[in-house]
Amino acid sequence: MLQSDNQYSKLRWLLTLGGLFLYVFDIWTDVGLALKHFQDGHYVWSGLTVMFVLTGLLVTQIFSIAWYWDDMSNVFINPQGKSSTSGRTKCGLAALHVFGMGVFTRYYHLLKKGIDVIWTSTNSYTEEEIRDVHKILFGLATDLSMLRLFEAFLESVPQLLLQIYIILGHDEGSVMQYLSVAFSFFNAAWALVDYRRCLRRSLPNIREMPSGLPTAIYLLYKLCTITSHILSYSLLLMLSTYSTIALTVVWLLGTVWTHLLHTNFCESRSLEILYRAVVGVILTFTFFNVKGQNTKVPMIIYYSFYYVVNFAAPILLYFFKQDLQTSTFLLVSIGLISGCSVLGMLCLLVYYLFLHPRGKQREADEVDGLREETETTSRISRFLQP
């Protein structure tokens, strides 16, 4: 029998289904909020909300269809040279992605194959075949988690920043707005943990991220650091909307740094440029180990900048927004930013000192080279009929 860590269990299948519902509700609340902003005459807010939704949707469709096509032309993954994958031709896949159904298509393949493997008690698989099928399921889950991570930082996290800015800076709050913030928050949290767990599970010679306390501490570390950073950015936007220029500069710095690391995540040069731009967005909000190298020095530099921004934002607001100097709002913001910053760093230290699974190779935040490492599991599965 396979060990539970090597199985794509029923619980993981249910969590995948839960992730699908969370993804749908997140988009639904954002679209509903965009309509409400439009009805209220806030056309800029409505346009920005729609822009974030479309950006996340468009980029994930581009990567998804590119990965499908790369697999079909790869002789190692598709040695028989089939002109279709999972029962669909290139044109059929293109049509699905044009209508924004790429992520849903991948969810369908993963959930359906999961039903065939883990929910069907009678099957003719040998133990070795079962092991291979479970590897395929983990490979499918890893691809999907990568797309969800992109979507989270291109749609959910910017949406959080926009809506928190509107709520705090313009005293504009509604039920739909709070729902959008909640679902964006949970969607981003889900994507972070799901990606990290799936990636560790798919890479060879890397121990899987344990459930329970290590996962909880890692999640708390990410949530606290991202939350404090978003709050700080919101305060800077309240100080001046020209702070968006500073955010653009931060994104450019992250993108250039990723470029200087010479990542080779994608086979296409143009797609690699897009990938580096996406990583730049992720680095705007949280640290990300791009190359899987020793990250001690980059993390020190990154979180030094992180603390400068987090503590400079309320100080600048205090001196340049005199009407807020004695307000409860500013005191609460300072408390939340300071508390989340300190707690996030404590969780970071606890996780990497005591709870981080030690492996022989690269760190688990790595994405560069993922296509090669998981090729035999996450790629070959495309050519199995659903």
mmCIF file of C-alpha atoms in Angstrom:
data_model
loop_
_atom_site.group_PDB
_atom_site.id
_atom_site.type_symbol
_atom_site.label_atom_id
_atom_site.label_comp_id
_atom_site.label_asym_id
_atom_site.label_seq_id
_atom_site.Cartn_x
_atom_site.Cartn_y
_atom_site.Cartn_z
ATOM 1 C CA MET A 1 0.000 0.000 0.000
ATOM 2 C CA LEU A 2 1.121 3.570 -0.613
ATOM 3 C CA GLN A 3 1.888 5.827 2.317
ATOM 4 C CA SER A 4 -0.663 8.584 2.854
ATOM 5 C CA ASP A 5 1.907 11.269 1.915
ATOM 6 C CA ASN A 6 2.256 9.635 -1.509
ATOM 7 C CA GLN A 7 -1.485 9.532 -2.128
ATOM 8 C CA TYR A 8 -3.739 12.185 -3.523
ATOM 9 C CA SER A 9 -6.252 11.520 -0.772
ATOM 10 C CA LYS A 10 -9.988 12.139 -0.599
ATOM 11 C CA LEU A 11 -9.312 15.070 1.731
ATOM 12 C CA ARG A 12 -7.036 16.685 -0.842
ATOM 13 C CA TRP A 13 -9.668 16.109 -3.514
ATOM 14 C CA LEU A 14 -12.262 17.840 -1.304
ATOM 15 C CA LEU A 15 -9.863 20.710 -0.647
ATOM 16 C CA THR A 16 -9.385 21.057 -4.400
ATOM 17 C CA LEU A 17 -13.150 21.287 -4.787
ATOM 18 C CA GLY A 18 -13.224 23.898 -2.023
ATOM 19 C CA GLY A 19 -10.538 25.871 -3.841
ATOM 20 C CA LEU A 20 -12.704 25.868 -6.970
ATOM 21 C CA PHE A 21 -15.689 27.308 -5.091
ATOM 22 C CA LEU A 22 -13.464 29.936 -3.466
ATOM 23 C CA TYR A 23 -12.085 30.899 -6.887
ATOM 24 C CA VAL A 24 -15.601 31.266 -8.323
ATOM 25 C CA PHE A 25 -16.939 33.278 -5.369
ATOM 26 C CA ASP A 26 -13.912 35.582 -5.435
ATOM 27 C CA ILE A 27 -14.510 36.470 -9.080
ATOM 28 C CA TRP A 28 -18.265 36.714 -8.560
ATOM 29 C CA THR A 29 -17.975 39.186 -5.667
ATOM 30 C CA ASP A 30 -15.465 41.308 -7.594
ATOM 31 C CA VAL A 31 -17.712 41.481 -10.654
ATOM 32 C CA GLY A 32 -20.693 42.333 -8.443
ATOM 33 C CA LEU A 33 -18.659 45.040 -6.734
ATOM 34 C CA ALA A 34 -17.615 46.513 -10.083
ATOM 35 C CA LEU A 35 -21.287 46.769 -11.065
ATOM 36 C CA LYS A 36 -22.122 48.458 -7.757
ATOM 37 C CA HIS A 37 -19.333 51.008 -8.161
ATOM 38 C CA PHE A 38 -20.598 51.715 -11.670
ATOM 39 C CA GLN A 39 -24.188 52.176 -10.465
ATOM 40 C CA ASP A 40 -22.963 54.536 -7.734
ATOM 41 C CA GLY A 41 -21.137 56.656 -10.282
ATOM 42 C CA HIS A 42 -17.632 55.620 -9.208
ATOM 43 C CA TYR A 43 -16.478 54.813 -12.717
ATOM 44 C CA VAL A 44 -12.734 54.817 -11.955
ATOM 45 C CA TRP A 45 -13.162 52.359 -9.070
ATOM 46 C CA SER A 46 -15.405 50.203 -11.239
ATOM 47 C CA GLY A 47 -12.891 50.244 -14.076
ATOM 48 C CA LEU A 48 -9.975 49.335 -11.801
ATOM 49 C CA THR A 49 -11.955 46.482 -10.238
ATOM 50 C CA VAL A 50 -12.777 45.073 -13.672
ATOM 51 C CA MET A 51 -9.192 45.598 -14.834
ATOM 52 C CA PHE A 52 -7.793 43.475 -11.998
ATOM 53 C CA VAL A 53 -10.276 40.685 -12.707
ATOM 54 C CA LEU A 54 -9.501 40.692 -16.433
ATOM 55 C CA THR A 55 -5.737 40.896 -15.885
ATOM 56 C CA GLY A 56 -5.708 37.834 -13.644
ATOM 57 C CA LEU A 57 -8.020 35.978 -16.010
ATOM 58 C CA LEU A 58 -6.055 36.875 -19.149
ATOM 59 C CA VAL A 59 -2.610 36.008 -17.798
ATOM 60 C CA THR A 60 -3.706 32.635 -16.406
ATOM 61 C CA GLN A 61 -5.322 31.743 -19.747
ATOM 62 C CA ILE A 62 -2.117 32.640 -21.603
ATOM 63 C CA PHE A 63 0.067 30.470 -19.396
ATOM 64 C CA SER A 64 -2.440 27.624 -19.348
ATOM 65 C CA ILE A 65 -2.827 27.354 -23.128
ATOM 66 C CA ALA A 66 0.932 27.803 -23.646
ATOM 67 C CA TRP A 67 1.633 24.899 -21.282
ATOM 68 C CA TYR A 68 -0.880 22.706 -23.105
ATOM 69 C CA TRP A 69 0.683 23.502 -26.487
ATOM 70 C CA ASP A 70 4.228 23.042 -25.185
ATOM 71 C CA ASP A 71 3.264 19.581 -23.964
ATOM 72 C CA MET A 72 1.776 18.613 -27.302
ATOM 73 C CA SER A 73 4.994 19.555 -29.150
ATOM 74 C CA ASN A 74 7.358 17.980 -26.607
ATOM 75 C CA VAL A 75 8.582 14.592 -27.872
ATOM 76 C CA PHE A 76 9.456 13.432 -24.349
ATOM 77 C CA ILE A 77 5.977 14.142 -23.035
ATOM 78 C CA ASN A 78 4.068 13.316 -26.193
ATOM 79 C CA PRO A 79 6.260 10.706 -27.951
ATOM 80 C CA GLN A 80 3.334 9.491 -30.075
ATOM 81 C CA GLY A 81 2.851 12.979 -31.507
ATOM 82 C CA LYS A 82 -0.856 13.156 -30.685
ATOM 83 C CA SER A 83 -2.662 16.209 -32.020
ATOM 84 C CA SER A 84 -4.939 16.369 -28.995
ATOM 85 C CA THR A 85 -4.604 16.365 -25.239
ATOM 86 C CA SER A 86 -7.211 15.105 -22.796
ATOM 87 C CA GLY A 87 -9.507 14.527 -25.749
ATOM 88 C CA ARG A 88 -9.291 18.112 -27.050
ATOM 89 C CA THR A 89 -7.470 19.493 -30.076
ATOM 90 C CA LYS A 90 -5.432 22.681 -30.169
ATOM 91 C CA CYS A 91 -8.392 24.582 -31.582
ATOM 92 C CA GLY A 92 -10.719 23.195 -28.936
ATOM 93 C CA LEU A 93 -8.339 24.170 -26.149
ATOM 94 C CA ALA A 94 -7.861 27.605 -27.687
ATOM 95 C CA ALA A 95 -11.621 28.152 -27.790
ATOM 96 C CA LEU A 96 -11.962 27.209 -24.111
ATOM 97 C CA HIS A 97 -9.188 29.593 -23.124
ATOM 98 C CA VAL A 98 -10.540 32.447 -25.241
ATOM 99 C CA PHE A 99 -13.722 32.250 -23.164
ATOM 100 C CA GLY A 100 -11.720 32.187 -19.929
ATOM 101 C CA MET A 101 -12.314 28.520 -19.171
ATOM 102 C CA GLY A 102 -8.676 27.417 -18.933
ATOM 103 C CA VAL A 103 -8.543 27.151 -15.132
ATOM 104 C CA PHE A 104 -11.962 25.494 -15.034
ATOM 105 C CA THR A 105 -10.772 22.979 -17.657
ATOM 106 C CA ARG A 106 -7.829 22.060 -15.455
ATOM 107 C CA TYR A 107 -10.094 21.778 -12.419
ATOM 108 C CA TYR A 108 -12.342 19.461 -14.416
ATOM 109 C CA HIS A 109 -9.445 17.199 -15.439
ATOM 110 C CA LEU A 110 -8.063 17.022 -11.894
ATOM 111 C CA LEU A 111 -11.399 16.431 -10.161
ATOM 112 C CA LYS A 112 -12.607 13.894 -12.746
ATOM 113 C CA LYS A 113 -9.401 11.904 -12.651
ATOM 114 C CA GLY A 114 -9.527 12.097 -8.852
ATOM 115 C CA ILE A 115 -13.001 10.568 -8.889
ATOM 116 C CA ASP A 116 -11.787 7.745 -11.121
ATOM 117 C CA VAL A 117 -8.800 7.007 -8.889
ATOM 118 C CA ILE A 118 -9.696 7.740 -5.268
ATOM 119 C CA TRP A 119 -13.479 7.560 -5.149
ATOM 120 C CA THR A 120 -13.884 4.380 -7.204
ATOM 121 C CA SER A 121 -13.254 1.359 -5.011
ATOM 122 C CA THR A 122 -13.026 -1.174 -7.852
ATOM 123 C CA ASN A 123 -10.226 -0.671 -10.355
ATOM 124 C CA SER A 124 -7.690 -2.809 -12.128
ATOM 125 C CA TYR A 125 -4.587 -0.750 -11.260
ATOM 126 C CA THR A 126 -1.497 -2.505 -9.938
ATOM 127 C CA GLU A 127 0.347 -0.944 -7.016
ATOM 128 C CA GLU A 128 2.949 0.559 -9.347
ATOM 129 C CA GLU A 129 0.248 1.952 -11.628
ATOM 130 C CA ILE A 130 -1.544 3.429 -8.623
ATOM 131 C CA ARG A 131 1.683 5.137 -7.585
ATOM 132 C CA ASP A 132 2.107 6.590 -11.093
ATOM 133 C CA VAL A 133 -1.496 7.775 -11.226
ATOM 134 C CA HIS A 134 -1.158 9.542 -7.882
ATOM 135 C CA LYS A 135 1.990 11.249 -9.184
ATOM 136 C CA ILE A 136 -0.048 12.421 -12.159
ATOM 137 C CA LEU A 137 -2.712 13.818 -9.837
ATOM 138 C CA PHE A 138 -0.092 15.721 -7.861
ATOM 139 C CA GLY A 139 1.356 17.019 -11.130
ATOM 140 C CA LEU A 140 -2.049 18.267 -12.263
ATOM 141 C CA ALA A 141 -2.555 19.907 -8.873
ATOM 142 C CA THR A 142 0.862 21.614 -9.079
ATOM 143 C CA ASP A 143 0.102 23.151 -12.481
ATOM 144 C CA LEU A 144 -3.245 24.376 -11.212
ATOM 145 C CA SER A 145 -1.755 25.784 -8.014
ATOM 146 C CA MET A 146 0.768 27.762 -10.064
ATOM 147 C CA LEU A 147 -2.003 29.346 -12.121
ATOM 148 C CA ARG A 148 -3.966 30.095 -8.947
ATOM 149 C CA LEU A 149 -0.898 31.787 -7.467
ATOM 150 C CA PHE A 150 -0.605 34.017 -10.531
ATOM 151 C CA GLU A 151 -4.314 34.828 -10.371
ATOM 152 C CA ALA A 152 -4.143 35.617 -6.649
ATOM 153 C CA PHE A 153 -1.407 38.234 -7.016
ATOM 154 C CA LEU A 154 -2.726 39.729 -10.236
ATOM 155 C CA GLU A 155 -6.358 39.922 -9.122
ATOM 156 C CA SER A 156 -7.069 39.159 -5.447
ATOM 157 C CA VAL A 157 -4.190 41.035 -3.785
ATOM 158 C CA PRO A 158 -4.463 44.231 -5.927
ATOM 159 C CA GLN A 159 -8.208 44.050 -5.332
ATOM 160 C CA LEU A 160 -7.565 43.974 -1.597
ATOM 161 C CA LEU A 161 -5.362 47.050 -1.876
ATOM 162 C CA LEU A 162 -7.945 48.965 -3.916
ATOM 163 C CA GLN A 163 -10.935 48.134 -1.732
ATOM 164 C CA ILE A 164 -9.095 48.779 1.552
ATOM 165 C CA TYR A 165 -7.975 52.138 0.159
ATOM 166 C CA ILE A 166 -11.590 52.969 -0.752
ATOM 167 C CA ILE A 167 -12.921 51.866 2.641
ATOM 168 C CA LEU A 168 -10.278 53.691 4.691
ATOM 169 C CA GLY A 169 -9.634 56.716 2.539
ATOM 170 C CA HIS A 170 -13.141 57.527 1.323
ATOM 171 C CA ASP A 171 -15.304 56.001 4.034
ATOM 172 C CA GLU A 172 -17.126 54.020 1.345
ATOM 173 C CA GLY A 173 -18.179 50.610 2.615
ATOM 174 C CA SER A 174 -20.865 48.166 1.553
ATOM 175 C CA VAL A 175 -21.756 44.530 2.102
ATOM 176 C CA MET A 176 -20.511 43.636 -1.373
ATOM 177 C CA GLN A 177 -17.262 45.468 -0.699
ATOM 178 C CA TYR A 178 -16.624 43.583 2.534
ATOM 179 C CA LEU A 179 -17.477 40.305 0.792
ATOM 180 C CA SER A 180 -14.998 41.118 -1.961
ATOM 181 C CA VAL A 181 -12.280 41.875 0.606
ATOM 182 C CA ALA A 182 -13.008 38.659 2.509
ATOM 183 C CA PHE A 183 -13.002 36.377 -0.534
ATOM 184 C CA SER A 184 -9.920 38.076 -2.011
ATOM 185 C CA PHE A 185 -8.131 37.623 1.312
ATOM 186 C CA PHE A 186 -9.011 33.940 1.645
ATOM 187 C CA ASN A 187 -8.324 33.271 -2.035
ATOM 188 C CA ALA A 188 -4.819 34.716 -1.723
ATOM 189 C CA ALA A 189 -4.178 32.756 1.480
ATOM 190 C CA TRP A 190 -5.426 29.541 -0.104
ATOM 191 C CA ALA A 191 -3.292 30.049 -3.216
ATOM 192 C CA LEU A 192 -0.129 30.645 -1.168
ATOM 193 C CA VAL A 193 -0.407 27.548 0.994
ATOM 194 C CA ASP A 194 -1.751 25.308 -1.779
ATOM 195 C CA TYR A 195 1.074 26.315 -4.122
ATOM 196 C CA ARG A 196 3.782 25.725 -1.545
ATOM 197 C CA ARG A 197 2.435 22.326 -0.503
ATOM 198 C CA CYS A 198 1.885 21.148 -4.098
ATOM 199 C CA LEU A 199 5.296 22.324 -5.255
ATOM 200 C CA ARG A 200 7.156 20.622 -2.416
ATOM 201 C CA ARG A 201 5.213 17.437 -3.119
ATOM 202 C CA SER A 202 6.045 17.469 -6.836
ATOM 203 C CA LEU A 203 9.785 18.177 -6.637
ATOM 204 C CA PRO A 204 12.107 15.163 -6.279
ATOM 205 C CA ASN A 205 14.286 14.838 -3.144
ATOM 206 C CA ILE A 206 12.283 17.544 -1.399
ATOM 207 C CA ARG A 207 10.317 16.691 1.708
ATOM 208 C CA GLU A 208 6.645 17.577 1.617
ATOM 209 C CA MET A 209 5.427 20.457 3.759
ATOM 210 C CA PRO A 210 3.848 18.841 6.840
ATOM 211 C CA SER A 211 0.250 19.551 7.744
ATOM 212 C CA GLY A 212 -0.767 21.043 11.046
ATOM 213 C CA LEU A 213 1.495 23.479 12.901
ATOM 214 C CA PRO A 214 4.124 24.045 10.136
ATOM 215 C CA THR A 215 1.424 24.892 7.601
ATOM 216 C CA ALA A 216 -0.390 27.141 10.093
ATOM 217 C CA ILE A 217 2.800 29.028 11.022
ATOM 218 C CA TYR A 218 3.797 29.466 7.388
ATOM 219 C CA LEU A 219 0.310 30.701 6.512
ATOM 220 C CA LEU A 220 0.354 33.151 9.445
ATOM 221 C CA TYR A 221 3.775 34.434 8.368
ATOM 222 C CA LYS A 222 2.548 35.142 4.844
ATOM 223 C CA LEU A 223 -0.794 36.597 5.884
ATOM 224 C CA CYS A 224 0.721 38.948 8.463
ATOM 225 C CA THR A 225 3.470 40.249 6.191
ATOM 226 C CA ILE A 226 1.152 40.701 3.211
ATOM 227 C CA THR A 227 -1.603 42.310 5.315
ATOM 228 C CA SER A 228 0.771 44.829 6.909
ATOM 229 C CA HIS A 229 2.260 45.643 3.498
ATOM 230 C CA ILE A 230 -1.168 46.186 1.917
ATOM 231 C CA LEU A 231 -2.206 48.438 4.822
ATOM 232 C CA SER A 232 1.016 50.448 4.418
ATOM 233 C CA TYR A 233 0.452 50.829 0.695
ATOM 234 C CA SER A 234 -3.124 51.928 1.418
ATOM 235 C CA LEU A 235 -1.889 54.662 3.763
ATOM 236 C CA LEU A 236 0.547 55.862 1.117
ATOM 237 C CA LEU A 237 -2.293 56.018 -1.421
ATOM 238 C CA MET A 238 -4.351 58.015 1.075
ATOM 239 C CA LEU A 239 -1.428 60.418 1.389
ATOM 240 C CA SER A 240 -1.294 60.843 -2.382
ATOM 241 C CA THR A 241 -2.562 58.894 -5.353
ATOM 242 C CA TYR A 242 0.820 59.606 -6.934
ATOM 243 C CA SER A 243 2.071 56.815 -4.670
ATOM 244 C CA THR A 244 0.994 54.540 -7.522
ATOM 245 C CA ILE A 245 4.164 55.738 -9.274
ATOM 246 C CA ALA A 246 6.222 54.446 -6.342
ATOM 247 C CA LEU A 247 4.380 51.112 -6.511
ATOM 248 C CA THR A 248 5.159 50.920 -10.221
ATOM 249 C CA VAL A 249 8.843 51.513 -9.452
ATOM 250 C CA VAL A 250 8.787 48.709 -6.858
ATOM 251 C CA TRP A 251 7.213 46.384 -9.451
ATOM 252 C CA LEU A 252 9.851 47.367 -12.010
ATOM 253 C CA LEU A 253 12.653 46.677 -9.525
ATOM 254 C CA GLY A 254 11.218 43.227 -8.801
ATOM 255 C CA THR A 255 10.873 42.510 -12.519
ATOM 256 C CA VAL A 256 14.414 43.677 -13.303
ATOM 257 C CA TRP A 257 15.827 41.612 -10.429
ATOM 258 C CA THR A 258 14.026 38.545 -11.745
ATOM 259 C CA HIS A 259 15.425 39.276 -15.209
ATOM 260 C CA LEU A 260 18.966 39.571 -13.826
ATOM 261 C CA LEU A 261 18.599 36.116 -12.263
ATOM 262 C CA HIS A 262 18.139 34.709 -15.798
ATOM 263 C CA THR A 263 15.087 32.613 -15.028
ATOM 264 C CA ASN A 264 14.214 29.851 -17.497
ATOM 265 C CA PHE A 265 10.696 28.965 -16.453
ATOM 266 C CA CYS A 266 9.155 29.136 -19.937
ATOM 267 C CA GLU A 267 10.195 27.711 -23.290
ATOM 268 C CA SER A 268 9.051 30.836 -25.125
ATOM 269 C CA ARG A 269 11.111 34.020 -24.756
ATOM 270 C CA SER A 270 8.048 36.264 -24.838
ATOM 271 C CA LEU A 271 6.292 34.124 -22.257
ATOM 272 C CA GLU A 272 9.402 34.257 -20.055
ATOM 273 C CA ILE A 273 9.218 38.054 -20.106
ATOM 274 C CA LEU A 274 5.573 37.879 -19.044
ATOM 275 C CA TYR A 275 6.497 35.429 -16.284
ATOM 276 C CA ARG A 276 9.168 37.800 -14.948
ATOM 277 C CA ALA A 277 6.646 40.642 -14.927
ATOM 278 C CA VAL A 278 4.228 38.481 -12.919
ATOM 279 C CA VAL A 279 6.968 37.622 -10.423
ATOM 280 C CA GLY A 280 7.612 41.366 -10.132
ATOM 281 C CA VAL A 281 3.992 41.798 -9.016
ATOM 282 C CA ILE A 282 4.367 39.002 -6.444
ATOM 283 C CA LEU A 283 7.559 40.607 -5.094
ATOM 284 C CA THR A 284 5.677 43.869 -4.657
ATOM 285 C CA PHE A 285 3.633 42.228 -1.909
ATOM 286 C CA THR A 286 5.673 39.305 -0.567
ATOM 287 C CA PHE A 287 9.079 37.653 -0.799
ATOM 288 C CA PHE A 288 9.407 34.966 -3.454
ATOM 289 C CA ASN A 289 12.384 32.659 -3.999
ATOM 290 C CA VAL A 290 12.680 32.904 -7.757
ATOM 291 C CA LYS A 291 15.726 30.711 -8.436
ATOM 292 C CA GLY A 292 15.672 28.318 -5.499
ATOM 293 C CA GLN A 293 19.088 29.480 -4.335
ATOM 294 C CA ASN A 294 20.211 30.414 -0.842
ATOM 295 C CA THR A 295 17.826 33.216 0.073
ATOM 296 C CA LYS A 296 19.356 34.506 3.305
ATOM 297 C CA VAL A 297 20.806 37.715 1.826
ATOM 298 C CA PRO A 298 17.879 38.461 -0.561
ATOM 299 C CA MET A 299 15.393 37.967 2.291
ATOM 300 C CA ILE A 300 17.338 40.336 4.571
ATOM 301 C CA ILE A 301 17.380 42.993 1.839
ATOM 302 C CA TYR A 302 13.711 42.451 0.983
ATOM 303 C CA TYR A 303 12.426 42.603 4.539
ATOM 304 C CA SER A 304 14.621 45.607 5.345
ATOM 305 C CA PHE A 305 12.751 47.431 2.582
ATOM 306 C CA TYR A 306 9.527 45.900 3.911
ATOM 307 C CA TYR A 307 10.070 47.454 7.350
ATOM 308 C CA VAL A 308 11.049 50.823 5.899
ATOM 309 C CA VAL A 309 7.783 51.007 3.956
ATOM 310 C CA ASN A 310 5.641 49.703 6.813
ATOM 311 C CA PHE A 311 6.915 52.197 9.349
ATOM 312 C CA ALA A 312 7.365 55.132 6.984
ATOM 313 C CA ALA A 313 3.753 55.041 5.757
ATOM 314 C CA PRO A 314 2.012 55.908 9.088
ATOM 315 C CA ILE A 315 4.759 58.427 9.967
ATOM 316 C CA LEU A 316 4.313 60.261 6.671
ATOM 317 C CA LEU A 317 0.540 60.207 7.071
ATOM 318 C CA TYR A 318 0.917 61.647 10.595
ATOM 319 C CA PHE A 319 3.004 64.625 9.455
ATOM 320 C CA PHE A 320 1.277 65.405 6.171
ATOM 321 C CA LYS A 321 -2.354 64.654 7.137
ATOM 322 C CA GLN A 322 -2.711 66.754 10.253
ATOM 323 C CA ASP A 323 -6.444 66.117 10.511
ATOM 324 C CA LEU A 324 -5.629 62.455 11.235
ATOM 325 C CA GLN A 325 -3.012 63.055 13.954
ATOM 326 C CA THR A 326 -5.413 62.415 16.819
ATOM 327 C CA SER A 327 -7.794 60.098 15.020
ATOM 328 C CA THR A 328 -8.549 56.573 16.174
ATOM 329 C CA PHE A 329 -8.118 55.429 12.587
ATOM 330 C CA LEU A 330 -4.401 56.307 12.527
ATOM 331 C CA LEU A 331 -3.757 54.663 15.893
ATOM 332 C CA VAL A 332 -5.527 51.473 14.799
ATOM 333 C CA SER A 333 -3.595 51.438 11.512
ATOM 334 C CA ILE A 334 -0.271 51.868 13.325
ATOM 335 C CA GLY A 335 -1.225 49.070 15.717
ATOM 336 C CA LEU A 336 -2.228 46.680 12.938
ATOM 337 C CA ILE A 337 0.833 47.405 10.808
ATOM 338 C CA SER A 338 3.225 47.107 13.742
ATOM 339 C CA GLY A 339 1.537 44.006 15.168
ATOM 340 C CA CYS A 340 1.361 42.195 11.839
ATOM 341 C CA SER A 341 4.947 43.129 10.967
ATOM 342 C CA VAL A 342 6.339 41.794 14.236
ATOM 343 C CA LEU A 343 4.140 38.687 14.279
ATOM 344 C CA GLY A 344 4.957 37.948 10.654
ATOM 345 C CA MET A 345 8.699 38.097 11.312
ATOM 346 C CA LEU A 346 8.342 35.922 14.417
ATOM 347 C CA CYS A 347 6.441 33.307 12.404
ATOM 348 C CA LEU A 348 9.086 33.507 9.674
ATOM 349 C CA LEU A 349 11.873 32.815 12.177
ATOM 350 C CA VAL A 350 9.959 30.027 13.929
ATOM 351 C CA TYR A 351 9.101 28.317 10.662
ATOM 352 C CA TYR A 352 12.570 28.362 9.094
ATOM 353 C CA LEU A 353 14.436 27.630 12.334
ATOM 354 C CA PHE A 354 12.265 24.842 13.724
ATOM 355 C CA LEU A 355 9.529 23.698 11.313
ATOM 356 C CA HIS A 356 10.937 23.927 7.796
ATOM 357 C CA PRO A 357 11.327 20.462 6.175
ATOM 358 C CA ARG A 358 15.008 20.043 5.414
ATOM 359 C CA GLY A 359 15.725 18.741 1.927
ATOM 360 C CA LYS A 360 18.856 18.000 -0.028
ATOM 361 C CA GLN A 361 18.130 20.370 -2.867
ATOM 362 C CA ARG A 362 16.283 23.610 -3.371
ATOM 363 C CA GLU A 363 13.931 25.646 -1.275
ATOM 364 C CA ALA A 364 10.228 25.170 -1.724
ATOM 365 C CA ASP A 365 9.405 28.718 -2.804
ATOM 366 C CA GLU A 366 11.206 27.964 -6.056
ATOM 367 C CA VAL A 367 9.335 28.154 -9.317
ATOM 368 C CA ASP A 368 12.183 28.352 -11.819
ATOM 369 C CA GLY A 369 12.712 24.940 -13.342
ATOM 370 C CA LEU A 370 9.367 23.608 -12.175
ATOM 371 C CA ARG A 371 8.471 22.659 -15.722
ATOM 372 C CA GLU A 372 11.516 20.399 -15.899
ATOM 373 C CA GLU A 373 11.340 18.918 -12.408
ATOM 374 C CA THR A 374 7.745 17.778 -12.684
ATOM 375 C CA GLU A 375 7.746 17.042 -16.402
ATOM 376 C CA THR A 376 7.237 13.288 -16.121
ATOM 377 C CA THR A 377 4.233 13.677 -13.827
ATOM 378 C CA SER A 378 2.470 16.962 -14.473
ATOM 379 C CA ARG A 379 3.031 16.994 -18.224
ATOM 380 C CA ILE A 380 2.550 13.436 -19.430
ATOM 381 C CA SER A 381 -0.855 13.377 -17.755
ATOM 382 C CA ARG A 382 -2.191 15.698 -20.476
ATOM 383 C CA PHE A 383 -2.188 12.839 -22.964
ATOM 384 C CA LEU A 384 -4.276 10.506 -20.838
ATOM 385 C CA GLN A 385 -7.885 10.508 -21.901
ATOM 386 C CA PRO A 386 -10.255 11.995 -19.275
#
